[in-house]
Structure formats: C-alpha cells, structure tokens
Amino acid sequence: MHDEMKLIKQAVRGDTRALSELLHQHYSFLFQYVLKATMNKSHAEDVTQETMLRAIEKIASFQGKAKFSTWLISIASRIIVDRIRREEREKKWLREEQPLRAIRYETLQRSDEWPEALQALGQLSSEARIAVLLKYYYGYAQEEIATMLDIPLGTVKSRLHTGLKQLRKELTEHEEA
C-alpha cells in the first residue's frame, strides 16, 4: 500500500513509468469489474482500454480522496453508462427511422413524390410531430390536443413552438441545398 501511494504521487507529478506501473497493477482488477458490469468480453476490453486512456489523460487531477482502484472504477462506470445511453439513443433513432424509411419507400414505389415537408416532419421528435400534426394537419385546438394527449396546455404550446421552429429550420436548409 505504501508503494502504491508512492507510485501515485510520482504519477500525479508526471512520472510516466510510475503511472504505467500503477495501471499495469490495476488492469486485471479493472477488467474483471468491467466484464461483470458489461457481461460482454469485447465491450469490457474496449471500456478497460478507454478507462486506461482517460486515467492517463486525467492523472494530474487525481486527488487521492479515494483509492486509485476506486478512481479507475468510477471512470469505467461513467464510460459504461455513457455507452449505454448512446446505444439507447441509437436504438431509439433506428426504431423511429425504420418506419419513416418504409413510408418513404412505399410512397416512392407508387411514383408519388416525397414532399420535403413530410421529410422535415419525420425529423421531429415524436412528441413534437404528434402535436404539430394534430394542430396543423387535423385542425384540433391546443386545448383539445392537451386533453387528447393528457398533458398540460403549456406543454402542447411548447411542443408546437419547438416543432414549428425545427420544421422551419429543416425546410429552409432543404431549400438552400
């Protein structure tokens, strides 16, 4: 333990050999943690490597308030959580993008044009898209939309504002292209 404290102090001061030794000593422990956390060997290898890189980049900020292994685990845990969030966003995007592509394909198969407005509408979040459709395509009042969606009137107004703002942006960009 005393040797580890000495290595940590040297590493924080910029001694790359001390940092290398510290990371080498903790690699197996860290990998085992990440493997259990991810339950995927390939992901565990990637996360462990990324953790080691971040530790190298941020060693100067290590303050010794926790054990070095705890610091590494906290870095790895944040990386794992970030990856899970990114994967969820990607899955959500794919779930939303696939039906849009199917509609586009069917429209094009019927030799219909794919209107830019429909394309822009597909870029909105589902919440904003539903509010915009109900208000401007189907003609419902904001109060009716609030009741239909069981959300506050202010939320409806916010979604409409956000949706229209994004539609204008999408359509303006498309015209300029």
Backbone as ProteinMPNN parsed JSONL, in Angstrom:
{"seq_chain_A": "MHDEMKLIKQAVRGDTRALSELLHQHYSFLFQYVLKATMNKSHAEDVTQETMLRAIEKIASFQGKAKFSTWLISIASRIIVDRIRREEREKKWLREEQPLRAIRYETLQRSDEWPEALQALGQLSSEARIAVLLKYYYGYAQEEIATMLDIPLGTVKSRLHTGLKQLRKELTEHEEA", "coords_chain_A": {"N_chain_A": [[0.822, -1.19, 0.0], [1.937, 1.208, 0.762], [3.847, 1.458, -1.214], [2.149, 1.811, -3.402], [1.028, 4.33, -2.853], [3.294, 5.896, -3.121], [3.859, 5.499, -5.837], [1.559, 6.655, -6.928], [1.829, 9.376, -6.176], [4.137, 9.997, -7.622], [3.21, 9.533, -10.231], [1.173, 11.44, -10.47], [2.724, 13.699, -10.483], [3.779, 13.501, -12.963], [5.404, 11.373, -13.696], [5.836, 8.997, -15.959], [6.601, 6.318, -15.962], [5.894, 5.473, -13.406], [3.128, 5.829, -13.522], [2.529, 4.003, -15.543], [3.203, 1.614, -14.254], [1.335, 1.634, -12.145], [-1.114, 1.472, -13.581], [-0.726, -0.967, -14.826], [-0.701, -2.674, -12.593], [-3.358, -2.503, -11.785], [-4.864, -3.312, -13.916], [-5.971, -5.947, -14.415], [-7.794, -6.235, -12.274], [-9.529, -4.093, -12.837], [-10.441, -4.839, -15.408], [-11.853, -7.193, -14.771], [-13.929, -6.163, -13.225], [-15.236, -4.507, -15.147], [-15.937, -6.417, -17.038], [-17.838, -7.903, -15.62], [-19.703, -5.886, -15.272], [-20.488, -5.222, -17.865], [-20.983, -7.622, -19.092], [-19.967, -8.591, -21.445], [-17.348, -9.58, -23.305], [-15.882, -8.335, -25.386], [-16.826, -5.67, -25.259], [-15.985, -5.141, -22.682], [-13.212, -5.215, -22.943], [-12.822, -3.0, -24.623], [-13.87, -0.894, -23.022], [-12.205, -1.05, -20.802], [-9.731, -0.378, -21.942], [-10.332, 2.231, -22.801], [-10.794, 3.387, -20.333], [-8.263, 3.243, -19.205], [-6.898, 4.992, -20.923], [-8.246, 7.395, -20.344], [-7.515, 7.631, -17.679], [-4.791, 8.076, -17.939], [-4.873, 10.547, -19.243], [-6.071, 12.1, -17.25], [-4.655, 11.89, -14.895], [-3.304, 13.867, -13.483], [-5.33, 15.181, -12.203], [-6.09, 13.521, -10.193], [-6.845, 13.264, -6.848], [-6.49, 11.743, -4.62], [-8.507, 11.264, -2.786], [-9.958, 8.994, -2.763], [-9.306, 5.459, -3.091], [-6.948, 4.431, -5.585], [-7.859, 2.377, -7.236], [-10.593, 2.653, -6.896], [-11.006, 5.12, -8.079], [-10.377, 4.461, -10.741], [-12.457, 2.645, -11.24], [-14.649, 4.34, -11.02], [-14.273, 5.972, -13.252], [-14.482, 4.038, -15.289], [-17.106, 3.191, -14.853], [-18.592, 5.488, -15.505], [-17.999, 5.603, -18.223], [-19.204, 3.236, -19.106], [-21.919, 3.77, -18.517], [-22.303, 6.003, -20.183], [-21.953, 4.775, -22.68], [-24.113, 3.0, -22.697], [-26.24, 4.812, -22.682], [-25.762, 6.049, -25.157], [-26.118, 3.866, -26.876], [-28.831, 3.356, -26.384], [-29.955, 5.726, -27.385], [-29.25, 5.401, -30.066], [-30.664, 3.05, -30.692], [-33.275, 3.968, -30.304], [-33.384, 5.922, -32.284], [-33.112, 4.288, -34.545], [-35.469, 2.756, -34.304], [-37.337, 4.732, -34.778], [-36.542, 5.704, -37.256], [-36.668, 3.561, -39.094], [-39.489, 2.949, -39.657], [-40.128, 5.388, -40.908], [-38.495, 5.297, -43.172], [-39.69, 3.122, -44.427], [-42.224, 4.144, -45.067], [-41.451, 6.187, -46.794], [-40.303, 4.636, -48.835], [-42.542, 3.159, -49.731], [-44.119, 5.27, -50.678], [-42.518, 6.281, -52.74], [-42.506, 4.013, -54.371], [-45.062, 4.025, -55.341], [-44.824, 5.913, -57.153], [-45.23, 8.424, -56.246], [-44.372, 11.705, -55.155], [-41.963, 12.467, -52.667], [-42.656, 14.582, -50.348], [-40.913, 17.501, -49.217], [-41.777, 18.579, -46.838], [-42.888, 16.425, -45.488], [-40.631, 14.923, -45.113], [-39.197, 16.661, -43.437], [-40.962, 16.696, -41.286], [-40.626, 14.118, -40.39], [-38.208, 14.35, -39.124], [-38.669, 15.462, -36.69], [-39.069, 15.141, -33.094], [-41.072, 12.512, -31.711], [-43.014, 13.502, -29.941], [-43.237, 16.264, -30.579], [-43.897, 16.038, -33.271], [-46.429, 14.761, -33.216], [-47.987, 16.695, -31.909], [-47.797, 18.843, -33.74], [-48.964, 17.682, -36.039], [-51.599, 17.145, -35.098], [-52.505, 19.738, -34.584], [-51.988, 21.362, -36.94], [-52.465, 19.797, -39.197], [-54.695, 18.217, -38.72], [-56.314, 20.054, -37.47], [-57.056, 20.446, -34.76], [-57.761, 22.2, -31.713], [-55.508, 23.761, -29.388], [-56.218, 23.245, -26.719], [-57.793, 20.976, -27.016], [-55.905, 19.185, -27.932], [-54.254, 19.026, -25.704], [-56.002, 17.732, -23.954], [-56.459, 15.337, -25.377], [-53.886, 14.188, -25.397], [-53.369, 14.107, -22.764], [-51.804, 15.994, -21.367], [-50.355, 19.015, -19.983], [-51.588, 22.246, -21.075], [-49.608, 24.139, -21.52], [-47.437, 22.501, -22.158], [-48.253, 21.492, -24.613], [-48.231, 23.862, -26.123], [-45.514, 24.45, -25.985], [-44.407, 22.226, -27.329], [-45.51, 22.588, -29.854], [-44.378, 25.042, -30.568], [-41.611, 24.386, -30.531], [-41.623, 22.33, -32.453], [-42.533, 23.662, -34.813], [-40.517, 25.544, -35.11], [-38.303, 23.89, -35.597], [-39.192, 22.635, -37.94], [-39.309, 24.832, -39.718], [-36.584, 25.414, -39.813], [-35.519, 23.012, -40.892], [-36.828, 22.952, -43.405], [-35.947, 25.349, -44.542], [-33.201, 24.876, -44.698], [-33.282, 22.79, -46.51], [-34.238, 24.047, -48.818], [-32.124, 25.721, -49.387], [-30.183, 23.96, -50.094]], "CA_chain_A": [[0.0, 0.0, 0.0], [2.857, 2.344, 0.817], [4.423, 1.56, -2.556], [1.135, 2.37, -4.291], [0.944, 5.773, -2.576], [4.495, 6.496, -3.705], [3.654, 5.485, -7.286], [0.506, 7.63, -7.243], [2.418, 10.717, -6.077], [5.05, 10.169, -8.76], [2.402, 9.586, -11.45], [0.488, 12.739, -10.49], [3.746, 14.7, -10.822], [4.164, 13.361, -14.369], [6.285, 10.231, -13.924], [5.103, 8.052, -16.814], [6.89, 4.928, -15.551], [5.084, 5.205, -12.212], [1.75, 5.69, -13.994], [2.472, 2.733, -16.257], [3.219, 0.556, -13.241], [0.029, 1.677, -11.469], [-2.145, 0.955, -14.485], [-0.444, -2.399, -15.0], [-1.117, -3.354, -11.364], [-4.809, -2.467, -11.637], [-5.53, -3.683, -15.162], [-6.761, -7.175, -14.257], [-8.9, -5.918, -11.374], [-10.451, -3.241, -13.581], [-11.054, -5.629, -16.469], [-12.83, -8.112, -14.169], [-15.096, -5.349, -12.875], [-15.923, -4.074, -16.363], [-16.52, -7.619, -17.631], [-19.063, -8.2, -14.869], [-20.655, -4.793, -15.48], [-20.989, -5.218, -19.248], [-21.323, -9.004, -19.473], [-19.579, -8.727, -22.846], [-15.884, -9.531, -23.285], [-15.402, -7.331, -26.334], [-17.104, -4.354, -24.674], [-15.134, -4.997, -21.496], [-11.861, -4.873, -23.411], [-12.868, -1.613, -25.103], [-14.086, 0.027, -21.896], [-10.99, -1.066, -19.985], [-8.73, 0.422, -22.649], [-10.743, 3.63, -22.751], [-10.586, 3.818, -18.945], [-6.823, 3.448, -19.037], [-6.561, 6.231, -21.637], [-8.756, 8.537, -19.563], [-6.692, 7.745, -16.468], [-3.543, 8.709, -18.36], [-5.168, 11.953, -19.514], [-6.561, 12.835, -16.083], [-3.921, 11.527, -13.678], [-2.942, 15.076, -12.743], [-6.478, 15.619, -11.403], [-6.334, 12.556, -9.11], [-6.583, 13.966, -5.592], [-6.233, 10.796, -3.547], [-9.613, 11.202, -1.827], [-10.382, 7.591, -2.779], [-8.231, 4.584, -3.552], [-6.708, 4.52, -7.029], [-8.759, 1.411, -7.892], [-11.937, 3.254, -6.859], [-10.977, 6.164, -9.102], [-10.469, 3.781, -12.037], [-13.8, 2.081, -11.37], [-15.596, 5.429, -11.279], [-14.081, 6.351, -14.656], [-15.054, 2.954, -16.1], [-18.568, 3.201, -14.688], [-19.124, 6.586, -16.321], [-17.879, 5.213, -19.628], [-20.238, 2.224, -19.356], [-23.217, 4.459, -18.531], [-22.342, 6.804, -21.416], [-22.146, 3.865, -23.815], [-25.49, 2.501, -22.636], [-27.09, 5.916, -23.136], [-25.554, 6.214, -26.595], [-26.769, 2.729, -27.54], [-30.273, 3.569, -26.291], [-30.302, 6.772, -28.356], [-29.143, 4.817, -31.403], [-31.794, 2.129, -30.865], [-34.476, 4.789, -30.452], [-33.315, 6.522, -33.608], [-33.409, 3.243, -35.526], [-36.895, 2.419, -34.205], [-38.101, 5.81, -35.397], [-36.097, 5.898, -38.641], [-37.086, 2.441, -39.95], [-40.832, 3.159, -40.205], [-40.085, 6.526, -41.82], [-37.934, 4.8, -44.43], [-40.693, 2.254, -45.066], [-43.24, 5.022, -45.652], [-40.805, 6.84, -47.929], [-40.154, 3.624, -49.878], [-43.876, 2.894, -50.299], [-44.527, 6.455, -51.433], [-41.737, 6.315, -53.982], [-42.932, 2.878, -55.195], [-46.313, 4.406, -56.001], [-44.417, 7.021, -58.026], [-45.586, 9.703, -55.655], [-43.204, 12.445, -54.691], [-41.754, 12.504, -51.217], [-42.597, 16.017, -50.078], [-39.907, 17.937, -48.242], [-42.437, 18.807, -45.544], [-43.009, 15.126, -44.828], [-39.262, 14.595, -44.705], [-38.889, 17.501, -42.278], [-41.809, 16.22, -40.2], [-40.004, 12.898, -39.884], [-37.033, 14.682, -38.324], [-39.102, 15.938, -35.373], [-39.306, 14.132, -32.059], [-42.449, 12.029, -31.836], [-43.896, 14.384, -29.19], [-43.468, 17.475, -31.371], [-44.565, 15.642, -34.525], [-47.839, 14.497, -32.928], [-48.634, 17.979, -31.627], [-47.885, 19.599, -34.999], [-49.965, 17.026, -36.893], [-52.941, 17.358, -34.56], [-52.878, 21.151, -34.695], [-51.933, 21.986, -38.264], [-52.954, 18.919, -40.254], [-56.053, 17.783, -38.386], [-57.068, 21.222, -37.067], [-57.515, 20.471, -33.375], [-57.341, 23.328, -30.882], [-54.473, 23.395, -28.414], [-56.87, 22.677, -25.536], [-58.204, 19.614, -27.378], [-54.676, 18.377, -28.005], [-53.851, 18.797, -24.312], [-56.9, 16.706, -23.414], [-56.214, 14.078, -26.084], [-52.587, 13.633, -25.02], [-53.324, 14.129, -21.305], [-50.647, 16.789, -20.967], [-50.749, 20.406, -19.746], [-51.692, 23.13, -22.234], [-48.279, 24.737, -21.719], [-46.598, 21.511, -22.833], [-48.701, 21.485, -26.004], [-47.708, 25.082, -26.735], [-44.062, 24.294, -26.099], [-44.133, 21.251, -28.395], [-45.854, 23.224, -31.132], [-43.347, 26.047, -30.836], [-40.38, 23.674, -30.862], [-41.829, 21.617, -33.707], [-42.575, 24.615, -35.93], [-39.181, 26.131, -35.232], [-37.446, 22.897, -36.24], [-39.681, 22.466, -39.315], [-38.822, 25.97, -40.5], [-35.145, 25.243, -39.998], [-35.319, 21.898, -41.83], [-37.29, 23.323, -44.746], [-35.063, 26.397, -45.034], [-31.938, 24.223, -45.075], [-33.524, 21.976, -47.7], [-34.36, 24.974, -49.947], [-30.798, 26.264, -49.695], [-29.303, 22.907, -50.603]], "C_chain_A": [[0.866, 1.254, 0.0], [3.503, 2.559, -0.549], [3.433, 2.179, -3.531], [1.016, 3.873, -4.082], [2.127, 6.513, -3.208], [4.343, 6.58, -5.227], [2.62, 6.533, -7.706], [1.075, 9.042, -7.225], [3.339, 10.998, -7.255], [4.257, 10.333, -10.061], [1.703, 10.937, -11.579], [1.468, 13.847, -10.878], [4.265, 14.533, -12.252], [5.102, 12.21, -14.675], [5.52, 9.153, -14.7], [5.383, 6.599, -16.451], [6.055, 4.546, -14.335], [3.627, 4.997, -12.62], [1.573, 4.356, -14.718], [2.407, 1.561, -15.276], [1.879, 0.483, -12.511], [-1.062, 1.06, -12.336], [-1.962, -0.54, -14.71], [-0.937, -3.192, -13.782], [-2.642, -3.463, -11.255], [-5.574, -2.976, -12.857], [-6.466, -4.881, -14.979], [-7.989, -6.934, -13.382], [-9.973, -5.111, -12.111], [-11.178, -4.033, -14.661], [-12.12, -6.563, -15.906], [-14.101, -7.354, -13.766], [-15.904, -5.013, -14.126], [-16.583, -5.264, -17.052], [-17.829, -7.981, -16.927], [-20.128, -7.134, -15.117], [-21.276, -4.831, -16.872], [-21.496, -6.582, -19.702], [-21.011, -9.256, -20.956], [-18.067, -8.523, -22.914], [-15.333, -8.44, -24.202], [-15.623, -5.915, -25.798], [-16.206, -4.105, -23.472], [-13.718, -4.611, -21.891], [-11.811, -3.414, -23.86], [-12.973, -0.617, -23.955], [-12.838, 0.084, -21.016], [-9.902, -0.223, -20.636], [-9.064, 1.917, -22.589], [-10.539, 4.199, -21.348], [-9.111, 4.112, -18.709], [-6.379, 4.743, -19.728], [-7.023, 7.463, -20.86], [-7.928, 8.739, -18.298], [-5.359, 8.417, -16.797], [-3.759, 10.2, -18.575], [-5.444, 12.75, -18.24], [-5.787, 12.547, -14.795], [-3.566, 12.762, -12.843], [-4.091, 15.566, -11.86], [-6.799, 14.639, -10.268], [-5.91, 13.187, -7.793], [-6.344, 13.029, -4.416], [-7.321, 10.725, -2.494], [-10.173, 9.787, -1.734], [-9.178, 6.761, -3.222], [-8.107, 4.716, -5.068], [-7.648, 3.578, -7.775], [-10.192, 1.952, -7.932], [-12.053, 4.336, -7.918], [-11.119, 5.542, -10.493], [-11.877, 3.227, -12.271], [-14.818, 3.183, -11.64], [-15.473, 5.914, -12.726], [-14.749, 5.311, -15.557], [-16.578, 2.965, -16.03], [-19.207, 4.309, -15.51], [-19.061, 6.242, -17.808], [-18.972, 4.208, -19.983], [-21.608, 2.889, -19.454], [-23.358, 5.293, -19.801], [-22.593, 5.93, -22.631], [-23.571, 3.323, -23.854], [-26.44, 3.578, -23.13], [-26.984, 6.105, -24.643], [-26.243, 5.089, -27.365], [-28.289, 2.875, -27.507], [-30.735, 4.633, -27.279], [-30.262, 6.215, -29.777], [-30.304, 3.861, -31.681], [-33.085, 2.906, -31.085], [-34.51, 5.406, -31.84], [-33.661, 5.493, -34.674], [-34.877, 2.85, -35.508], [-37.749, 3.471, -34.896], [-37.771, 5.964, -36.879], [-36.611, 4.793, -39.563], [-38.501, 2.622, -40.498], [-40.883, 4.329, -41.193], [-39.533, 6.1, -43.176], [-38.936, 3.925, -45.17], [-41.77, 3.091, -45.742], [-42.671, 5.698, -46.902], [-40.704, 5.874, -49.109], [-41.501, 3.345, -50.556], [-44.359, 4.062, -51.147], [-43.802, 6.513, -52.772], [-42.13, 5.174, -54.922], [-44.215, 3.201, -55.949], [-46.084, 5.566, -56.967], [-44.92, 8.362, -57.524], [-44.286, 10.415, -55.275], [-43.142, 12.372, -53.174], [-41.599, 13.977, -50.839], [-41.565, 16.362, -49.001], [-40.525, 18.134, -46.87], [-42.573, 17.501, -44.771], [-41.64, 14.662, -44.329], [-38.903, 15.372, -43.44], [-39.694, 17.061, -41.062], [-41.212, 14.962, -39.563], [-38.785, 13.15, -39.018], [-37.396, 15.155, -36.913], [-39.158, 14.788, -34.371], [-40.763, 13.696, -32.177], [-43.427, 12.942, -31.096], [-44.245, 15.632, -30.0], [-44.239, 17.14, -32.647], [-46.064, 15.437, -34.31], [-48.583, 15.808, -32.688], [-48.823, 18.786, -32.908], [-48.943, 18.991, -35.916], [-51.386, 17.306, -36.406], [-53.407, 18.802, -34.751], [-53.01, 21.596, -36.155], [-52.427, 21.086, -39.396], [-54.406, 18.527, -40.01], [-56.909, 18.902, -37.797], [-57.595, 21.248, -35.642], [-56.991, 21.709, -32.659], [-56.309, 22.835, -29.865], [-55.072, 22.749, -27.172], [-57.3, 21.228, -25.807], [-56.992, 18.683, -27.416], [-54.204, 18.032, -26.597], [-54.698, 17.694, -23.694], [-56.613, 15.351, -24.055], [-54.934, 13.391, -25.609], [-52.397, 13.57, -23.506], [-52.043, 14.802, -20.8], [-51.126, 18.228, -20.736], [-50.761, 21.223, -21.042], [-50.34, 23.762, -22.551], [-47.327, 23.797, -22.443], [-46.96, 21.426, -24.308], [-48.11, 22.686, -26.734], [-46.207, 24.984, -26.965], [-43.7, 23.339, -27.238], [-44.439, 21.828, -29.769], [-44.783, 24.244, -31.52], [-42.048, 25.372, -31.295], [-40.498, 22.987, -32.219], [-41.822, 22.54, -34.908], [-41.204, 25.232, -36.177], [-38.252, 25.163, -35.972], [-37.881, 22.656, -37.693], [-39.195, 23.598, -40.217], [-37.347, 25.823, -40.819], [-34.868, 24.16, -41.032], [-35.689, 22.297, -43.258], [-36.42, 24.421, -45.353], [-33.733, 25.792, -45.48], [-32.121, 23.441, -46.361], [-33.616, 22.862, -48.936], [-33.011, 25.509, -50.368], [-29.885, 25.232, -50.335], [-29.442, 22.708, -52.092]], "O_chain_A": [[0.562, 2.235, -0.679], [3.685, 3.695, -0.988], [3.816, 2.975, -4.388], [0.913, 4.619, -5.056], [1.977, 7.607, -3.752], [4.66, 7.605, -5.832], [2.791, 7.212, -8.718], [0.836, 9.82, -8.148], [3.329, 12.092, -7.819], [4.595, 11.174, -10.894], [1.647, 11.511, -12.666], [1.083, 14.82, -11.527], [5.091, 15.323, -12.709], [5.557, 12.079, -15.811], [4.654, 8.478, -14.141], [4.515, 5.741, -16.608], [5.565, 3.42, -14.246], [2.966, 4.088, -12.119], [0.573, 3.666, -14.519], [1.628, 0.627, -15.468], [1.349, -0.606, -12.287], [-1.837, 0.224, -11.872], [-2.937, -1.288, -14.776], [-1.524, -4.263, -13.935], [-3.15, -4.427, -10.684], [-6.802, -3.06, -12.828], [-7.635, -4.815, -15.358], [-9.09, -7.377, -13.71], [-11.164, -5.408, -12.02], [-12.394, -3.912, -14.81], [-13.185, -6.71, -16.505], [-15.212, -7.853, -13.948], [-17.118, -5.213, -14.156], [-17.68, -5.13, -17.594], [-18.814, -8.326, -17.581], [-21.319, -7.443, -15.167], [-22.453, -4.511, -17.041], [-22.34, -6.674, -20.593], [-21.697, -10.028, -21.626], [-17.564, -7.439, -22.62], [-14.418, -7.709, -23.823], [-14.733, -5.068, -25.87], [-15.724, -2.991, -23.267], [-13.096, -3.771, -21.24], [-10.879, -2.682, -23.522], [-12.253, 0.381, -23.92], [-12.462, 1.156, -20.541], [-9.228, 0.555, -19.962], [-8.19, 2.752, -22.358], [-10.156, 5.358, -21.195], [-8.761, 5.114, -18.086], [-5.577, 5.498, -19.179], [-6.291, 8.445, -20.735], [-7.669, 9.872, -17.891], [-4.861, 9.231, -16.02], [-2.946, 11.022, -18.151], [-5.098, 13.928, -18.152], [-6.232, 12.93, -13.713], [-3.536, 12.688, -11.615], [-3.864, 16.28, -10.883], [-7.693, 14.905, -9.464], [-4.76, 13.596, -7.633], [-6.025, 13.49, -3.32], [-7.094, 10.183, -1.412], [-10.794, 9.426, -0.733], [-8.166, 7.3, -3.669], [-9.07, 5.076, -5.745], [-8.178, 3.935, -8.827], [-10.915, 1.726, -8.902], [-13.084, 4.455, -8.579], [-11.885, 6.032, -11.322], [-12.418, 3.332, -13.372], [-15.756, 2.98, -12.411], [-16.483, 6.232, -13.353], [-15.491, 5.661, -16.475], [-17.253, 2.769, -17.04], [-20.243, 4.099, -16.141], [-19.981, 6.563, -18.56], [-19.596, 4.314, -21.039], [-22.372, 2.602, -20.375], [-24.416, 5.291, -20.429], [-23.363, 6.302, -23.517], [-24.165, 3.203, -24.926], [-27.348, 3.294, -23.911], [-27.991, 6.296, -25.325], [-26.878, 5.335, -28.39], [-28.964, 2.556, -28.486], [-31.767, 4.479, -27.932], [-31.132, 6.518, -30.594], [-30.863, 3.863, -32.778], [-33.893, 2.551, -31.943], [-35.551, 5.41, -32.497], [-34.415, 5.786, -35.602], [-35.474, 2.632, -36.562], [-38.759, 3.15, -35.521], [-38.644, 6.32, -37.671], [-36.958, 5.071, -40.711], [-38.704, 2.463, -41.701], [-41.595, 4.268, -42.195], [-40.056, 6.505, -44.214], [-39.023, 3.978, -46.396], [-42.184, 2.788, -46.861], [-43.335, 5.769, -47.936], [-40.986, 6.248, -50.248], [-41.595, 3.299, -51.783], [-44.942, 3.863, -52.212], [-44.414, 6.766, -53.809], [-42.093, 5.342, -56.14], [-44.432, 2.715, -57.059], [-47.029, 6.125, -57.523], [-45.023, 9.322, -58.288], [-43.242, 9.785, -55.1], [-44.162, 12.23, -52.5], [-40.52, 14.548, -50.998], [-41.372, 15.633, -48.029], [-39.878, 17.887, -45.853], [-42.397, 17.47, -43.553], [-41.523, 14.079, -43.251], [-38.37, 14.805, -42.486], [-39.183, 17.049, -39.942], [-41.289, 14.773, -38.349], [-38.367, 12.274, -38.261], [-36.529, 15.237, -36.043], [-39.277, 13.622, -34.747], [-41.594, 14.444, -32.692], [-44.55, 13.142, -31.56], [-45.412, 16.01, -30.094], [-45.133, 17.884, -33.049], [-46.877, 15.884, -35.119], [-49.682, 16.006, -33.205], [-49.894, 19.35, -33.134], [-49.737, 19.722, -36.508], [-52.264, 17.659, -37.193], [-54.577, 19.047, -35.047], [-54.038, 22.147, -36.547], [-52.775, 21.591, -40.464], [-55.231, 18.502, -40.923], [-58.116, 18.723, -37.636], [-58.51, 22.017, -35.348], [-55.906, 22.202, -32.967], [-56.254, 21.651, -29.532], [-54.498, 21.806, -26.628], [-57.186, 20.365, -24.936], [-57.063, 17.534, -26.98], [-53.806, 16.899, -26.323], [-54.18, 16.824, -22.995], [-56.534, 14.337, -23.362], [-54.899, 12.172, -25.44], [-51.394, 13.048, -23.02], [-51.319, 14.278, -19.953], [-52.181, 18.617, -21.236], [-50.03, 20.92, -21.985], [-49.974, 23.903, -23.718], [-46.506, 24.237, -23.248], [-46.08, 21.301, -25.159], [-47.558, 22.549, -27.826], [-45.698, 25.386, -28.012], [-42.791, 23.618, -28.02], [-43.712, 21.583, -30.731], [-44.343, 24.29, -32.669], [-41.469, 25.743, -32.316], [-39.581, 23.055, -33.037], [-41.18, 22.244, -35.916], [-40.792, 25.416, -37.322], [-37.507, 25.569, -36.864], [-37.037, 22.493, -38.574], [-38.732, 23.363, -41.332], [-36.912, 26.073, -41.943], [-34.072, 24.365, -41.948], [-34.951, 22.013, -44.201], [-36.183, 24.419, -46.561], [-33.204, 26.161, -46.528], [-31.231, 23.421, -47.211], [-33.126, 22.48, -49.999], [-32.764, 25.73, -51.554], [-28.933, 25.579, -51.034], [-28.765, 21.855, -52.666]]}, "name": "protein", "num_of_chains": 1, "seq": "MHDEMKLIKQAVRGDTRALSELLHQHYSFLFQYVLKATMNKSHAEDVTQETMLRAIEKIASFQGKAKFSTWLISIASRIIVDRIRREEREKKWLREEQPLRAIRYETLQRSDEWPEALQALGQLSSEARIAVLLKYYYGYAQEEIATMLDIPLGTVKSRLHTGLKQLRKELTEHEEA"}
